[in-house]
Amino acid sequence: MSTVRVAAVQAAPVFLNLDASLDRLSELTAEAASQGARLVAFGESWLPGYPAWLDMCEGAAVWGDAAARDVFVRLMDNAVEFPSPAATRMAEIARAHGVVLVVGAHERAGRTLFNAALTFGPDGALLNRHRKLIPTYSERLIWGQGDGAGLRAPITALGRVGALICWEHWMPLTRQAMHDEHEDIHVALWPAVPDMHLVASRHYAFEGRCFVLAVGSLLRLDELPKDLTIAAKYQGPPEKLLLTGGSAIIGPDGKILAGPCFNEEKILLADIDLTAIRQQAMTLDVSGHYSRPDVFDFQVNRRAFPVSAAERSAAAPGHG
């Protein structure tokens, strides 16, 4: 079957509350699956919410600020670890509904946090864990740098499914690394998808000749941590949206198939015909007939760099 229904879930998690956000993940995945979706995607660091306070609150970047440190501790306490009950539950959600599940998460490894894109198969197996290569600007206050181990598009029953996070879509070599994986479906995880983010997502679809789910989230003003001082320019009614969604589903010709949708919770659905990928590849294939390997020599280091003691132990020769 070449036609597949996919879902981009535009919704708010329960901010900085991992357990409650996992409840929402379960409910929203069930709703998308009940509408026939076989792939369900959520936005950047959806578990347990994008750290918008880095740009929107005073004191977040002040050295030694007690409030900023307290919020970081709260974030670390609500991050996903591997293995952990939270990781097990995500696997169970994917398996219970028989879907490919792609979700952004704060991932904790030892004492370091990463911005991760997690891909689970319909059997609950963790197919890929991609850690954002370069946290963008103020994000470097809380996230470490990822490695190339997650620059993969694992094979699923729906085709090859890959994911990148936010401004990685403006890193040409990162895009090429993923295009070389021959993605059929790509999940572009964003905090929200304003105009330029949508431009990047449409460009990615056209360049990579793949379907793209550009997924954003929602965040209300009153969900920011109360112990950080809100900058005056972000004051307003509690229901004011700081992250406004903008999610969309895009075809391999760059045309929008669903969305963009702003300012409301919504599950965007699209029935995608994977034969369109081969049709579009006739004119452009940046990893095939439209490449010049005799001119360009491109290599990717996909070695994982263990961070925590548990990761180093697992990577040691003779382990297992």
CSV table of N, CA, C and O in Angstrom, one decimal, residues 71-152:
chain,number,residue,atom,x,y,z
A,71,VAL,N,14.9,26.4,38.1
A,71,VAL,CA,14.1,25.9,36.9
A,71,VAL,C,14.8,24.8,36.2
A,71,VAL,O,14.2,23.8,35.7
A,72,PHE,N,16.1,24.9,36.1
A,72,PHE,CA,16.9,23.9,35.4
A,72,PHE,C,16.8,22.6,36.2
A,72,PHE,O,16.7,21.5,35.6
A,73,VAL,N,16.8,22.6,37.5
A,73,VAL,CA,16.7,21.4,38.3
A,73,VAL,C,15.3,20.8,38.1
A,73,VAL,O,15.2,19.6,37.9
A,74,ARG,N,14.3,21.6,38.0
A,74,ARG,CA,12.9,21.1,37.7
A,74,ARG,C,12.9,20.5,36.4
A,74,ARG,O,12.2,19.4,36.2
A,75,LEU,N,13.5,21.1,35.4
A,75,LEU,CA,13.6,20.5,34.0
A,75,LEU,C,14.3,19.2,34.0
A,75,LEU,O,13.8,18.2,33.4
A,76,MET,N,15.4,19.1,34.7
A,76,MET,CA,16.2,17.9,34.7
A,76,MET,C,15.4,16.8,35.4
A,76,MET,O,15.4,15.6,35.0
A,77,ASP,N,14.7,17.1,36.5
A,77,ASP,CA,13.8,16.1,37.2
A,77,ASP,C,12.7,15.6,36.3
A,77,ASP,O,12.1,14.6,36.6
A,78,ASN,N,12.3,16.4,35.2
A,78,ASN,CA,11.2,16.0,34.4
A,78,ASN,C,11.7,15.6,33.0
A,78,ASN,O,10.9,15.6,32.0
A,79,ALA,N,13.0,15.3,32.8
A,79,ALA,CA,13.5,14.9,31.5
A,79,ALA,C,13.4,13.4,31.4
A,79,ALA,O,13.3,12.6,32.4
A,80,VAL,N,13.6,12.9,30.2
A,80,VAL,CA,13.5,11.4,29.9
A,80,VAL,C,14.9,10.8,30.0
A,80,VAL,O,15.8,11.4,29.4
A,81,GLU,N,15.0,9.7,30.6
A,81,GLU,CA,16.2,8.9,30.7
A,81,GLU,C,16.0,7.6,30.0
A,81,GLU,O,14.9,7.1,29.8
A,82,PHE,N,17.2,7.0,29.6
A,82,PHE,CA,17.1,5.7,29.0
A,82,PHE,C,18.1,4.8,29.8
A,82,PHE,O,19.3,5.1,29.8
A,83,PRO,N,17.6,3.7,30.4
A,83,PRO,CA,16.2,3.3,30.4
A,83,PRO,C,15.5,4.0,31.6
A,83,PRO,O,16.2,4.5,32.5
A,84,SER,N,14.2,4.0,31.5
A,84,SER,CA,13.4,4.6,32.6
A,84,SER,C,11.9,4.3,32.4
A,84,SER,O,11.6,3.9,31.3
A,85,PRO,N,11.1,4.4,33.4
A,85,PRO,CA,9.7,4.2,33.2
A,85,PRO,C,9.1,5.1,32.1
A,85,PRO,O,8.2,4.7,31.4
A,86,ALA,N,9.6,6.3,32.0
A,86,ALA,CA,9.1,7.2,31.0
A,86,ALA,C,9.4,6.7,29.6
A,86,ALA,O,8.5,6.7,28.7
A,87,ALA,N,10.6,6.2,29.4
A,87,ALA,CA,10.9,5.6,28.1
A,87,ALA,C,10.1,4.4,27.8
A,87,ALA,O,9.6,4.2,26.7
A,88,THR,N,9.9,3.6,28.8
A,88,THR,CA,9.1,2.4,28.6
A,88,THR,C,7.7,2.7,28.3
A,88,THR,O,7.0,2.1,27.4
A,89,ARG,N,7.1,3.8,28.9
A,89,ARG,CA,5.8,4.2,28.6
A,89,ARG,C,5.6,4.7,27.2
A,89,ARG,O,4.6,4.4,26.5
A,90,MET,N,6.6,5.4,26.7
A,90,MET,CA,6.5,5.9,25.3
A,90,MET,C,6.5,4.7,24.3
A,90,MET,O,5.7,4.7,23.4
A,91,ALA,N,7.3,3.7,24.6
A,91,ALA,CA,7.3,2.5,23.8
A,91,ALA,C,5.9,1.8,23.9
A,91,ALA,O,5.4,1.3,22.9
A,92,GLU,N,5.3,1.8,25.1
A,92,GLU,CA,4.0,1.1,25.2
A,92,GLU,C,2.9,1.9,24.4
A,92,GLU,O,2.0,1.3,23.9
A,93,ILE,N,3.0,3.2,24.4
A,93,ILE,CA,2.1,4.0,23.7
A,93,ILE,C,2.1,3.7,22.2
A,93,ILE,O,1.1,3.5,21.5
A,94,ALA,N,3.4,3.7,21.6
A,94,ALA,CA,3.5,3.3,20.2
A,94,ALA,C,3.0,1.9,19.9
A,94,ALA,O,2.3,1.7,18.9
A,95,ARG,N,3.3,1.0,20.8
A,95,ARG,CA,2.9,-0.4,20.6
A,95,ARG,C,1.4,-0.6,20.7
A,95,ARG,O,0.7,-1.3,19.9
A,96,ALA,N,0.8,0.1,21.7
A,96,ALA,CA,-0.7,0.0,21.9
A,96,ALA,C,-1.5,0.4,20.8
A,96,ALA,O,-2.6,-0.1,20.5
A,97,HIS,N,-1.0,1.4,20.0
A,97,HIS,CA,-1.7,2.0,18.9
A,97,HIS,C,-1.2,1.6,17.6
A,97,HIS,O,-1.7,2.0,16.5
A,98,GLY,N,-0.1,0.8,17.6
A,98,GLY,CA,0.5,0.3,16.3
A,98,GLY,C,1.0,1.4,15.4
A,98,GLY,O,0.8,1.3,14.2
A,99,VAL,N,1.6,2.5,15.9
A,99,VAL,CA,2.0,3.6,15.1
A,99,VAL,C,3.5,3.8,15.2
A,99,VAL,O,4.2,3.4,16.2
A,100,VAL,N,4.1,4.5,14.2
A,100,VAL,CA,5.4,5.0,14.3
A,100,VAL,C,5.2,6.4,15.1
A,100,VAL,O,4.4,7.2,14.7
A,101,LEU,N,5.9,6.5,16.2
A,101,LEU,CA,5.7,7.7,17.1
A,101,LEU,C,7.0,8.4,17.1
A,101,LEU,O,8.1,7.9,17.5
A,102,VAL,N,6.9,9.7,16.8
A,102,VAL,CA,8.1,10.6,16.8
A,102,VAL,C,7.8,11.8,17.7
A,102,VAL,O,6.8,12.5,17.6
A,103,VAL,N,8.6,11.9,18.8
A,103,VAL,CA,8.3,12.9,19.8
A,103,VAL,C,9.6,13.6,20.2
A,103,VAL,O,10.7,13.0,20.4
A,104,GLY,N,9.6,14.9,20.4
A,104,GLY,CA,10.7,15.7,20.9
A,104,GLY,C,10.7,15.6,22.4
A,104,GLY,O,9.7,15.6,23.1
A,105,ALA,N,11.9,15.5,23.0
A,105,ALA,CA,12.0,15.4,24.5
A,105,ALA,C,13.3,16.0,25.0
A,105,ALA,O,14.3,16.0,24.3
A,106,HIS,N,13.3,16.5,26.2
A,106,HIS,CA,14.5,16.7,26.9
A,106,HIS,C,15.0,15.4,27.4
A,106,HIS,O,14.3,14.7,28.1
A,107,GLU,N,16.2,15.0,27.0
A,107,GLU,CA,16.8,13.7,27.4
A,107,GLU,C,17.9,14.0,28.4
A,107,GLU,O,18.8,14.8,28.2
A,108,ARG,N,17.9,13.2,29.5
A,108,ARG,CA,18.9,13.4,30.5
A,108,ARG,C,19.9,12.2,30.4
A,108,ARG,O,19.4,11.0,30.4
A,109,ALA,N,21.1,12.5,30.3
A,109,ALA,CA,22.2,11.5,30.3
A,109,ALA,C,23.2,11.9,31.4
A,109,ALA,O,23.9,12.9,31.2
A,110,GLY,N,23.2,11.3,32.5
A,110,GLY,CA,24.1,11.7,33.6
A,110,GLY,C,23.6,13.1,34.1
A,110,GLY,O,22.5,13.2,34.5
A,111,ARG,N,24.5,14.1,34.0
A,111,ARG,CA,24.1,15.4,34.5
A,111,ARG,C,24.0,16.4,33.3
A,111,ARG,O,23.9,17.6,33.5
A,112,THR,N,23.8,15.8,32.1
A,112,THR,CA,23.7,16.7,30.9
A,112,THR,C,22.3,16.4,30.3
A,112,THR,O,21.8,15.3,30.3
A,113,LEU,N,21.7,17.5,29.8
A,113,LEU,CA,20.4,17.4,29.1
A,113,LEU,C,20.7,17.6,27.6
A,113,LEU,O,21.6,18.4,27.2
A,114,PHE,N,19.9,16.8,26.8
A,114,PHE,CA,20.0,17.0,25.3
A,114,PHE,C,18.6,17.2,24.8
A,114,PHE,O,17.6,16.8,25.4
A,115,ASN,N,18.6,17.9,23.7
A,115,ASN,CA,17.3,18.1,22.9
A,115,ASN,C,17.2,17.0,21.9
A,115,ASN,O,18.0,16.9,21.0
A,116,ALA,N,16.3,16.0,22.2
A,116,ALA,CA,16.3,14.8,21.4
A,116,ALA,C,15.0,14.6,20.6
A,116,ALA,O,13.9,15.1,21.0
A,117,ALA,N,15.2,13.9,19.5
A,117,ALA,CA,14.0,13.5,18.7
A,117,ALA,C,14.0,11.9,18.8
A,117,ALA,O,15.0,11.3,18.4
A,118,LEU,N,12.9,11.4,19.4
A,118,LEU,CA,12.8,10.0,19.7
A,118,LEU,C,11.8,9.3,18.7
A,118,LEU,O,10.7,9.8,18.5
A,119,THR,N,12.3,8.2,18.1
A,119,THR,CA,11.4,7.6,17.1
A,119,THR,C,11.2,6.1,17.6
A,119,THR,O,12.1,5.4,17.7
A,120,PHE,N,9.9,5.8,17.8
A,120,PHE,CA,9.5,4.4,18.2
A,120,PHE,C,8.7,3.8,17.1
A,120,PHE,O,7.9,4.4,16.4
A,121,GLY,N,9.0,2.5,16.9
A,121,GLY,CA,8.3,1.7,15.9
A,121,GLY,C,6.9,1.2,16.5
A,121,GLY,O,6.7,1.3,17.7
A,122,PRO,N,6.1,0.7,15.6
A,122,PRO,CA,4.7,0.2,16.0
A,122,PRO,C,4.8,-1.0,17.0
A,122,PRO,O,3.8,-1.3,17.6
A,123,ASP,N,6.0,-1.6,17.1
A,123,ASP,CA,6.2,-2.7,18.0
A,123,ASP,C,6.7,-2.2,19.4
A,123,ASP,O,7.0,-3.0,20.3
A,124,GLY,N,6.9,-0.9,19.5
A,124,GLY,CA,7.5,-0.3,20.7
A,124,GLY,C,9.0,-0.2,20.7
A,124,GLY,O,9.5,0.4,21.7
A,125,ALA,N,9.7,-0.7,19.7
A,125,ALA,CA,11.1,-0.6,19.7
A,125,ALA,C,11.6,0.9,19.5
A,125,ALA,O,11.0,1.6,18.7
A,126,LEU,N,12.6,1.3,20.2
A,126,LEU,CA,13.2,2.6,19.9
A,126,LEU,C,14.1,2.5,18.6
A,126,LEU,O,15.1,1.8,18.6
A,127,LEU,N,13.6,3.1,17.6
A,127,LEU,CA,14.3,3.0,16.3
A,127,LEU,C,15.4,4.0,16.1
A,127,LEU,O,16.4,3.7,15.4
A,128,ASN,N,15.3,5.1,16.7
A,128,ASN,CA,16.3,6.1,16.6
A,128,ASN,C,16.2,7.1,17.7
A,128,ASN,O,15.1,7.5,18.2
A,129,ARG,N,17.3,7.6,18.2
A,129,ARG,CA,17.4,8.7,19.1
A,129,ARG,C,18.4,9.7,18.6
A,129,ARG,O,19.6,9.5,18.6
A,130,HIS,N,17.9,10.8,18.1
A,130,HIS,CA,18.8,11.9,17.6
A,130,HIS,C,18.8,13.0,18.6
A,130,HIS,O,17.8,13.6,19.0
A,131,ARG,N,20.1,13.4,18.9
A,131,ARG,CA,20.3,14.6,19.8
A,131,ARG,C,20.7,15.8,18.9
A,131,ARG,O,21.7,15.7,18.1
A,132,LYS,N,20.1,16.9,19.1
A,132,LYS,CA,20.3,18.1,18.4
A,132,LYS,C,21.8,18.4,18.4
A,132,LYS,O,22.4,18.5,19.4
A,133,LEU,N,22.4,18.6,17.2
A,133,LEU,CA,23.8,18.8,17.1
A,133,LEU,C,24.3,20.1,17.7
A,133,LEU,O,25.3,20.1,18.5
A,134,ILE,N,23.6,21.2,17.5
A,134,ILE,CA,24.0,22.5,18.0
A,134,ILE,C,22.7,23.2,18.7
A,134,ILE,O,21.8,23.6,17.9
A,135,PRO,N,22.7,23.3,20.0
A,135,PRO,CA,21.6,24.1,20.6
A,135,PRO,C,21.7,25.5,20.1
A,135,PRO,O,22.8,26.0,20.0
A,136,THR,N,20.6,26.1,19.8
A,136,THR,CA,20.6,27.4,19.1
A,136,THR,C,20.6,28.5,20.2
A,136,THR,O,19.8,28.6,21.0
A,137,TYR,N,21.6,29.4,20.1
A,137,TYR,CA,21.8,30.6,20.9
A,137,TYR,C,21.6,30.3,22.4
A,137,TYR,O,22.3,29.6,23.0
A,138,SER,N,20.5,30.9,23.0
A,138,SER,CA,20.3,30.8,24.4
A,138,SER,C,20.1,29.3,24.9
A,138,SER,O,20.2,29.0,26.1
A,139,GLU,N,19.7,28.4,23.9
A,139,GLU,CA,19.5,27.0,24.3
A,139,GLU,C,20.7,26.4,24.9
A,139,GLU,O,20.7,25.4,25.6
A,140,ARG,N,21.9,27.0,24.5
A,140,ARG,CA,23.1,26.4,25.0
A,140,ARG,C,23.3,26.5,26.5
A,140,ARG,O,24.2,25.9,27.1
A,141,LEU,N,22.5,27.3,27.1
A,141,LEU,CA,22.5,27.3,28.6
A,141,LEU,C,22.0,26.0,29.2
A,141,LEU,O,22.4,25.8,30.4
A,142,ILE,N,21.2,25.2,28.5
A,142,ILE,CA,20.7,24.1,29.2
A,142,ILE,C,21.0,22.8,28.4
A,142,ILE,O,20.9,21.7,29.1
A,143,TRP,N,21.3,22.8,27.1
A,143,TRP,CA,21.5,21.5,26.4
A,143,TRP,C,22.9,21.4,25.9
A,143,TRP,O,23.6,22.3,25.6
A,144,GLY,N,23.4,20.1,26.0
A,144,GLY,CA,24.7,19.8,25.4
A,144,GLY,C,24.6,19.6,23.9
A,144,GLY,O,23.5,19.5,23.3
A,145,GLN,N,25.7,19.4,23.3
A,145,GLN,CA,25.8,19.1,21.8
A,145,GLN,C,25.6,17.6,21.6
A,145,GLN,O,26.2,16.8,22.2
A,146,GLY,N,24.8,17.3,20.5
A,146,GLY,CA,24.6,16.0,20.2
A,146,GLY,C,25.7,15.5,19.3
A,146,GLY,O,26.7,16.2,19.0
A,147,ASP,N,25.6,14.2,18.8
A,147,ASP,CA,26.6,13.6,17.9
A,147,ASP,C,25.9,13.1,16.6
A,147,ASP,O,24.7,13.3,16.5
A,148,GLY,N,26.6,12.5,15.7
A,148,GLY,CA,26.1,12.1,14.5
A,148,GLY,C,25.4,10.7,14.5
A,148,GLY,O,24.9,10.3,13.4
A,149,ALA,N,25.3,10.1,15.6
A,149,ALA,CA,24.8,8.7,15.7
A,149,ALA,C,23.3,8.7,15.3
A,149,ALA,O,22.8,7.7,14.8
A,150,GLY,N,22.6,9.8,15.5
A,150,GLY,CA,21.2,9.8,15.2
A,150,GLY,C,20.8,10.3,13.9
A,150,GLY,O,19.6,10.5,13.6
A,151,LEU,N,21.8,10.6,13.1
A,151,LEU,CA,21.5,11.1,11.7
A,151,LEU,C,21.2,9.9,10.8
A,151,LEU,O,21.9,9.6,9.9
A,152,ARG,N,20.1,9.3,11.1
A,152,ARG,CA,19.7,8.1,10.4
A,152,ARG,C,18.2,8.2,10.1
A,152,ARG,O,17.4,9.0,10.8
